[in-house]
CSV table of C-alpha atoms and ligand atoms in Angstrom, one decimal:
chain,number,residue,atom,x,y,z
A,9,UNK,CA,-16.0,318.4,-29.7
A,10,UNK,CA,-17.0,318.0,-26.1
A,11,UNK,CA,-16.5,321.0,-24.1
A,12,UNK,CA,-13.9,321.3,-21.4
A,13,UNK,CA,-15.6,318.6,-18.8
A,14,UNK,CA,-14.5,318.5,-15.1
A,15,UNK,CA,-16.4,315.6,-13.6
A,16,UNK,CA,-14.4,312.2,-14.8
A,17,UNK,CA,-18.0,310.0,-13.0
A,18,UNK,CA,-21.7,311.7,-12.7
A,19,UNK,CA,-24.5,309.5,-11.5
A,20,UNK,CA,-28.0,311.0,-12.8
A,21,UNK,CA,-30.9,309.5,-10.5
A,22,UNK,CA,-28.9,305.7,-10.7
A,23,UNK,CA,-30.2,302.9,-8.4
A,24,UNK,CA,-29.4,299.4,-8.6
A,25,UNK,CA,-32.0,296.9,-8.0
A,26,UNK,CA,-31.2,293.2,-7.0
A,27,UNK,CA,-33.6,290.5,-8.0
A,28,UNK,CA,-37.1,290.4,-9.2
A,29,UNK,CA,-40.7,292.1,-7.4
A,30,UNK,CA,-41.7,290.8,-4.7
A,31,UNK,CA,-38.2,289.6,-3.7
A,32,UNK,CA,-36.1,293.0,-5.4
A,33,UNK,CA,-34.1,294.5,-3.1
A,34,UNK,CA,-32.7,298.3,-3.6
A,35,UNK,CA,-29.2,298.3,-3.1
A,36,UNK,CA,-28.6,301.3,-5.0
A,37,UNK,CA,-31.4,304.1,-4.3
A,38,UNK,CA,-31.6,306.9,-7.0
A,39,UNK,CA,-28.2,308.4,-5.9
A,40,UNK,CA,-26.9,311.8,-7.6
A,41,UNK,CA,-23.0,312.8,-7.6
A,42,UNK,CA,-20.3,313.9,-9.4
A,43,UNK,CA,-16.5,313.0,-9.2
A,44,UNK,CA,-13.8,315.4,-10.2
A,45,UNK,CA,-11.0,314.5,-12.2
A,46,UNK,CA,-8.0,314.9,-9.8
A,47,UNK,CA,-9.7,314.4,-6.3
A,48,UNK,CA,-9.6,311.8,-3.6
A,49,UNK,CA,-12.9,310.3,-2.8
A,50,UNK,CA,-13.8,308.5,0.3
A,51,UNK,CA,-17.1,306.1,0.5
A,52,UNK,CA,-18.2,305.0,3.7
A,53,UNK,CA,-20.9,303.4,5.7
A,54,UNK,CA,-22.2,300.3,7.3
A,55,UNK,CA,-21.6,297.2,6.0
A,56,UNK,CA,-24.3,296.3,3.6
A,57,UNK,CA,-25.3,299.8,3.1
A,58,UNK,CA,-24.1,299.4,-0.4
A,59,UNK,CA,-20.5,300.6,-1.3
A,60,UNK,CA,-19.0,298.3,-2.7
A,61,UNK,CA,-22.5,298.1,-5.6
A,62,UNK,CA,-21.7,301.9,-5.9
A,63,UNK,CA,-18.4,301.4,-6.3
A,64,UNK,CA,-18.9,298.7,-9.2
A,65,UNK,CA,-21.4,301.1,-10.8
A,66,UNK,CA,-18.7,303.8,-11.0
A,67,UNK,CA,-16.3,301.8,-12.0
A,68,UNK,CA,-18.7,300.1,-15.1
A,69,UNK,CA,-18.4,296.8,-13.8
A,70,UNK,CA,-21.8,296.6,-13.1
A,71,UNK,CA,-24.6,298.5,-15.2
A,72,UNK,CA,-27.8,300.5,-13.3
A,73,UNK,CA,-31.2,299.3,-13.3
A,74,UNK,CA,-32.4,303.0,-13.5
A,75,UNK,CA,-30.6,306.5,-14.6
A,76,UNK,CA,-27.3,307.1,-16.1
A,77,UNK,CA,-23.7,307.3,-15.5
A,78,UNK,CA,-21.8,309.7,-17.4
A,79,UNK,CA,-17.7,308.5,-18.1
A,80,UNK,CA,-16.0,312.0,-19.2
A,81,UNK,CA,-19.1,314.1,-20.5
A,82,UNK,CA,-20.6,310.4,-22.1
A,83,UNK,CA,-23.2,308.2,-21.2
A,84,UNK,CA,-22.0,304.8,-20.6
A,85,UNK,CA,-25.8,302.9,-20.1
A,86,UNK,CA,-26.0,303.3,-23.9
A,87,UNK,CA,-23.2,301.6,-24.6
A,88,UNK,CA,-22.5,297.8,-25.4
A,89,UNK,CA,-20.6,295.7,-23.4
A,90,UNK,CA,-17.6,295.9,-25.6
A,91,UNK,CA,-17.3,299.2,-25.4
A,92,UNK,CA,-18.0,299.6,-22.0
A,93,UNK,CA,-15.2,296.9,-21.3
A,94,UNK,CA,-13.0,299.1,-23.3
A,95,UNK,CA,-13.6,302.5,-21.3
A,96,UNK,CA,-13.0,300.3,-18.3
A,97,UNK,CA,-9.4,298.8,-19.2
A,98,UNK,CA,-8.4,302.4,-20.7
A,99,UNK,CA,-9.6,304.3,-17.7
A,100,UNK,CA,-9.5,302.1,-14.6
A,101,UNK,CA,-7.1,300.5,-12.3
A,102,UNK,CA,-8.4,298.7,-9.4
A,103,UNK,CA,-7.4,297.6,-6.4
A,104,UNK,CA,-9.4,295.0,-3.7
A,105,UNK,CA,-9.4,294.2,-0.5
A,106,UNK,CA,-8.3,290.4,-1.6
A,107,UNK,CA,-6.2,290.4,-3.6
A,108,UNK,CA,-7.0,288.6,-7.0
A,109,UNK,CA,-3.4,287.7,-7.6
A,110,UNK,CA,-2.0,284.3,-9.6
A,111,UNK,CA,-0.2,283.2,-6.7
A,112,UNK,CA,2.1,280.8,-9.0
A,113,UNK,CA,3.0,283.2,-11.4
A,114,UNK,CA,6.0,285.3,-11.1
A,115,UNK,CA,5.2,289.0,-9.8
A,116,UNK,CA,6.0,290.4,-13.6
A,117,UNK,CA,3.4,288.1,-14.8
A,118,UNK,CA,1.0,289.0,-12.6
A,119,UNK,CA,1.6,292.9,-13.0
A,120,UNK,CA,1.3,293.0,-17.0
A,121,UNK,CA,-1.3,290.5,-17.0
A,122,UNK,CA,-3.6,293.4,-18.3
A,123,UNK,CA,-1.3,294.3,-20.8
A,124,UNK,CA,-1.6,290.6,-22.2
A,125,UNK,CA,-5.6,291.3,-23.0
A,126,UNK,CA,-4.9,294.1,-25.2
A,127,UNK,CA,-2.2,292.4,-27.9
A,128,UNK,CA,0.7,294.8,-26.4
A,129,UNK,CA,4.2,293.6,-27.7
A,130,UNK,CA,6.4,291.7,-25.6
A,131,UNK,CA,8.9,294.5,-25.0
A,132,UNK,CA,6.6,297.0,-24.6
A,133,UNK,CA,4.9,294.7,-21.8
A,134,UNK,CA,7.8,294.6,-20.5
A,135,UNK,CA,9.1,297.9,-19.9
A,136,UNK,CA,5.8,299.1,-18.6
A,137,UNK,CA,6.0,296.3,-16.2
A,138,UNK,CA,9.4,297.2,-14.9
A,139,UNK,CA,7.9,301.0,-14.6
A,140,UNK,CA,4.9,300.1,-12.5
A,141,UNK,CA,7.0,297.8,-10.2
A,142,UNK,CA,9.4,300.5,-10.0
A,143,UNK,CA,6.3,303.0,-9.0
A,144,UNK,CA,5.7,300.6,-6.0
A,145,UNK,CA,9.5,299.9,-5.0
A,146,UNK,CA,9.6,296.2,-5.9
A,147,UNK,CA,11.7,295.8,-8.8
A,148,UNK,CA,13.6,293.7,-7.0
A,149,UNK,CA,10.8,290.2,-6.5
A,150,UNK,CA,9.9,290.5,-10.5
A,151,UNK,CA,10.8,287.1,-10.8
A,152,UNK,CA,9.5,285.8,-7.3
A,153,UNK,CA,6.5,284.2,-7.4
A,154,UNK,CA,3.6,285.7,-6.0
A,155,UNK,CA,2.5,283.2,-3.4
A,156,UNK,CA,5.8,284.5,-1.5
A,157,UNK,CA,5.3,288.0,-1.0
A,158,UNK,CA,4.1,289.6,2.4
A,159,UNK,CA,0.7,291.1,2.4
A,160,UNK,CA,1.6,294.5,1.9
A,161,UNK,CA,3.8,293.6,-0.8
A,162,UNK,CA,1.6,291.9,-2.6
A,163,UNK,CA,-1.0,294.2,-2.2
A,164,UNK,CA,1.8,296.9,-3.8
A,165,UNK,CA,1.6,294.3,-7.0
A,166,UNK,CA,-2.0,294.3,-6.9
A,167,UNK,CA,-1.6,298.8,-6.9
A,168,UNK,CA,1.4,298.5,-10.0
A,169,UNK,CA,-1.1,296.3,-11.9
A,170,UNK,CA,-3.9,298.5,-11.7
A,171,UNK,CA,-1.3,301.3,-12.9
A,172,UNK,CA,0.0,299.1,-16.0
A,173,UNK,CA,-2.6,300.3,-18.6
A,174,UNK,CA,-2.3,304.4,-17.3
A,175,UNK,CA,-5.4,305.1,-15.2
A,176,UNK,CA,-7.3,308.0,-15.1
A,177,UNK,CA,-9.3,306.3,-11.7
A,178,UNK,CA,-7.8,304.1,-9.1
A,179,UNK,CA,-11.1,302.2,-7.2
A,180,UNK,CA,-9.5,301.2,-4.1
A,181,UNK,CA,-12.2,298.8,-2.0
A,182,UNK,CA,-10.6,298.4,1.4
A,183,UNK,CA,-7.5,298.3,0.1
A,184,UNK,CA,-6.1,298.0,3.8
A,185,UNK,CA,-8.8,295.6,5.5
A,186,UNK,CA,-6.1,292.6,5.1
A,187,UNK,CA,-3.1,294.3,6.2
A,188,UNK,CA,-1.4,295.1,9.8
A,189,UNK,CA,-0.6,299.2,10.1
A,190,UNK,CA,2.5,299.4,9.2
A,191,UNK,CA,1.9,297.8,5.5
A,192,UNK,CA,-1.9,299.3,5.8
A,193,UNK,CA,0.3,302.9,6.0
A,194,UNK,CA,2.6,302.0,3.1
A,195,UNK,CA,-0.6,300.8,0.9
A,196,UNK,CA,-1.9,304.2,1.7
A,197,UNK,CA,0.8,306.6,1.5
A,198,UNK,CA,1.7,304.6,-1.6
A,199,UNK,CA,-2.6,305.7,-3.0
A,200,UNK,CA,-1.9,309.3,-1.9
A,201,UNK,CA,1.0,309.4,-3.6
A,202,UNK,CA,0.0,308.6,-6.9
A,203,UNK,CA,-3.0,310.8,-6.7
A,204,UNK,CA,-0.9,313.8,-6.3
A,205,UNK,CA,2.3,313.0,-8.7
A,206,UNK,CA,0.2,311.3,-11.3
A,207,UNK,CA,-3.3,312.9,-10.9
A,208,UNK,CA,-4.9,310.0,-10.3
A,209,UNK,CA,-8.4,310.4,-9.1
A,210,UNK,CA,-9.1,308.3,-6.1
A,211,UNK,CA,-12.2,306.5,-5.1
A,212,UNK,CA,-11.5,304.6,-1.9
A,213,UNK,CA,-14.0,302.1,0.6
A,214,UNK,CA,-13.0,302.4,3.9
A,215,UNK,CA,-14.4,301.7,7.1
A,216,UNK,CA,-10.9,303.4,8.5
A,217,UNK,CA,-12.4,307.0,10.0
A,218,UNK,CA,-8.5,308.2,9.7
A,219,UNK,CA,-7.9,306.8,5.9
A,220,UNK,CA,-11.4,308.6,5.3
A,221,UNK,CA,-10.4,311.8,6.6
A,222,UNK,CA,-7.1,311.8,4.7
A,223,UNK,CA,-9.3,312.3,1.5
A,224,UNK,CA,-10.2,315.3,0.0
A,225,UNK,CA,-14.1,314.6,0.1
A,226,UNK,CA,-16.5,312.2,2.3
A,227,UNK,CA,-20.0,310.7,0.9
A,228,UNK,CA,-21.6,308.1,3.5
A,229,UNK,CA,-24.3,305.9,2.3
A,230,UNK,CA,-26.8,304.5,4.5
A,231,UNK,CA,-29.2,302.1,3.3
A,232,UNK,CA,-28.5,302.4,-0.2
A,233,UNK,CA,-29.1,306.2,-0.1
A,234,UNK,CA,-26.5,309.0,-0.3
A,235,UNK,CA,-26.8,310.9,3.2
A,236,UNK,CA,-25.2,314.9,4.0
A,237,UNK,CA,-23.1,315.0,6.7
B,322,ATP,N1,-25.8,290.2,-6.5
B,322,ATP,C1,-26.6,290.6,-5.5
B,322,ATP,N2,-27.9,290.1,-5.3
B,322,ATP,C2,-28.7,290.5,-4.3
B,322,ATP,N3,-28.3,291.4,-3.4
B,322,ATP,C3,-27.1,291.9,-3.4
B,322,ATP,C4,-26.1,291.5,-4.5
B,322,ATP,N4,-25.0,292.2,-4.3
B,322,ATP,C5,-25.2,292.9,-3.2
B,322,ATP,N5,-26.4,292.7,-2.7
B,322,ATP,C6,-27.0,293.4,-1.5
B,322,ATP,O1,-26.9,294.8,-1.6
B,322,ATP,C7,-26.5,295.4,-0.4
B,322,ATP,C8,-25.3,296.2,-0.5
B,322,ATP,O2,-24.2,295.4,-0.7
B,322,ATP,P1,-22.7,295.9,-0.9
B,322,ATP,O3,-21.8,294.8,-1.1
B,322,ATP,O4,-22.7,297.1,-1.8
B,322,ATP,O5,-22.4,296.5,0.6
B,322,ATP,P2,-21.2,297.2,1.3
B,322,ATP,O6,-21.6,298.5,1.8
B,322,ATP,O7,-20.0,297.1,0.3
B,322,ATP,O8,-20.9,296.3,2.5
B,322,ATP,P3,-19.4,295.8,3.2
B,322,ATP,O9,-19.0,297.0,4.0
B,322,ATP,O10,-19.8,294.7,4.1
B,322,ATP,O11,-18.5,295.4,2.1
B,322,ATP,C9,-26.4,294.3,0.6
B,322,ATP,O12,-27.6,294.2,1.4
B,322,ATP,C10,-26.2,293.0,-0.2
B,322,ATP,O13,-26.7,291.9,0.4
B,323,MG,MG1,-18.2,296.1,0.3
């Protein structure tokens, strides 16, 4: 039995190295954190400061050249790849600023096409699809195609099929950065929302100062390196 474990994500001394001596570059620089199950994490910093890799590394898409990262209380670096891809699926929904859609598939399709992965049955498929739509108030398109939503609704699909398998963690990498305010609001309301009626923990990228500030906690990375401020 693992004893009662706040901290969903902890980074021990993790840094991510691109390429090979004399041409490796640090992207990641032996970065320390924890991430509490419940909270709303902004990450920001300058472009190429490295986000997006620290993002990847929480999230177990990507694996550290250096230290650990601990998924509930466990350490994922010794796991293999199957495994890992398992913890992902079961724990993580994700959300991008492009959005990664099938844009000739129907908008039900697309939505439980992580359901398809894990031999679900057709009605259960389904019905969770019909929930998850419903979570993001568009029901009504499951049989349009995606190619002919608006931007914020399909980046609403995108948000329902990174809730279709039950997330503990939503990554959200500029989830707004393609959308006008008015849908960049409804994307973000629609976040916030979840994270306080489901508990979902939230770990978004933004360059937005206001979307930043709307989130519990703030870490800034500069140059690969976690900075106080
Ligand atoms: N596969 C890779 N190989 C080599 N270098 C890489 C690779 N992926 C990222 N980098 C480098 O690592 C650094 C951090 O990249 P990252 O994508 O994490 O930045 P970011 O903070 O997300 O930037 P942005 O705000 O522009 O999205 C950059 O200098 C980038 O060029
Ligand atoms: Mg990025």
């Amino acid at each position: 039995m693992i004893s009662a474990m706040s901290s969903i994500i902890k980074f021990n001394k993790v840094s991510k190295i691109y390429g090979k001596r004399p041409n490796d570059f640090v992207a990641i620089d032996d970065i320390s954190l924890e991430v509490e199950a419940g909270e709303s994490l902004a990450v920001v910093g300058k472009s190429g400061s490295g986000k997006s890799t620290l993002v990847h590394l929480m999230a177990l898409l990507d694996r550290p050249t250096k230290g650990e990262i601990l998924i509930n209380g466990k350490d994922s670096t010794k796991l293999a790849s199957k495994k890992i891809d398992l913890l992902r699926n079961k724990n993580f929904g994700f959300v991008f600023q492009q959005f990664f859609l099938n844009p000739q598939d129907s908008v039900m399709s697309n939505v439980i096409l992580p359901l398809m992965i894990g031999g679900i049955s057709r009605s259960e498929r389904n019905k969770r699809g019909i929930a998850a739509l419903e979570d993001v108030d568009l029901l009504e398109k499951s049989h349009e195609k995606a190619v002919n939503l608006s931007g914020g609704q399909k980046q609403r699909l995108c948000i329902a099929r990174a809730l279709i398998n039950k997330p503990t963690v939503i990554f959200a990498d500029e989830p707004t950065g393609n959308l006008d305010s008015v849908n960049g609001k409804m994307v973000e309301d629609l976040l916030f929302r979840l994270n306080k009626e489901k508990k979902i923990t939230l770990i978004i990228v933004t360059h937005d100062e206001d979307l930043a500030k709307k989130c519990q906690r703030k870490i800034n990375i500069q140059d690969g390196k976690l900075v106080k401020k």
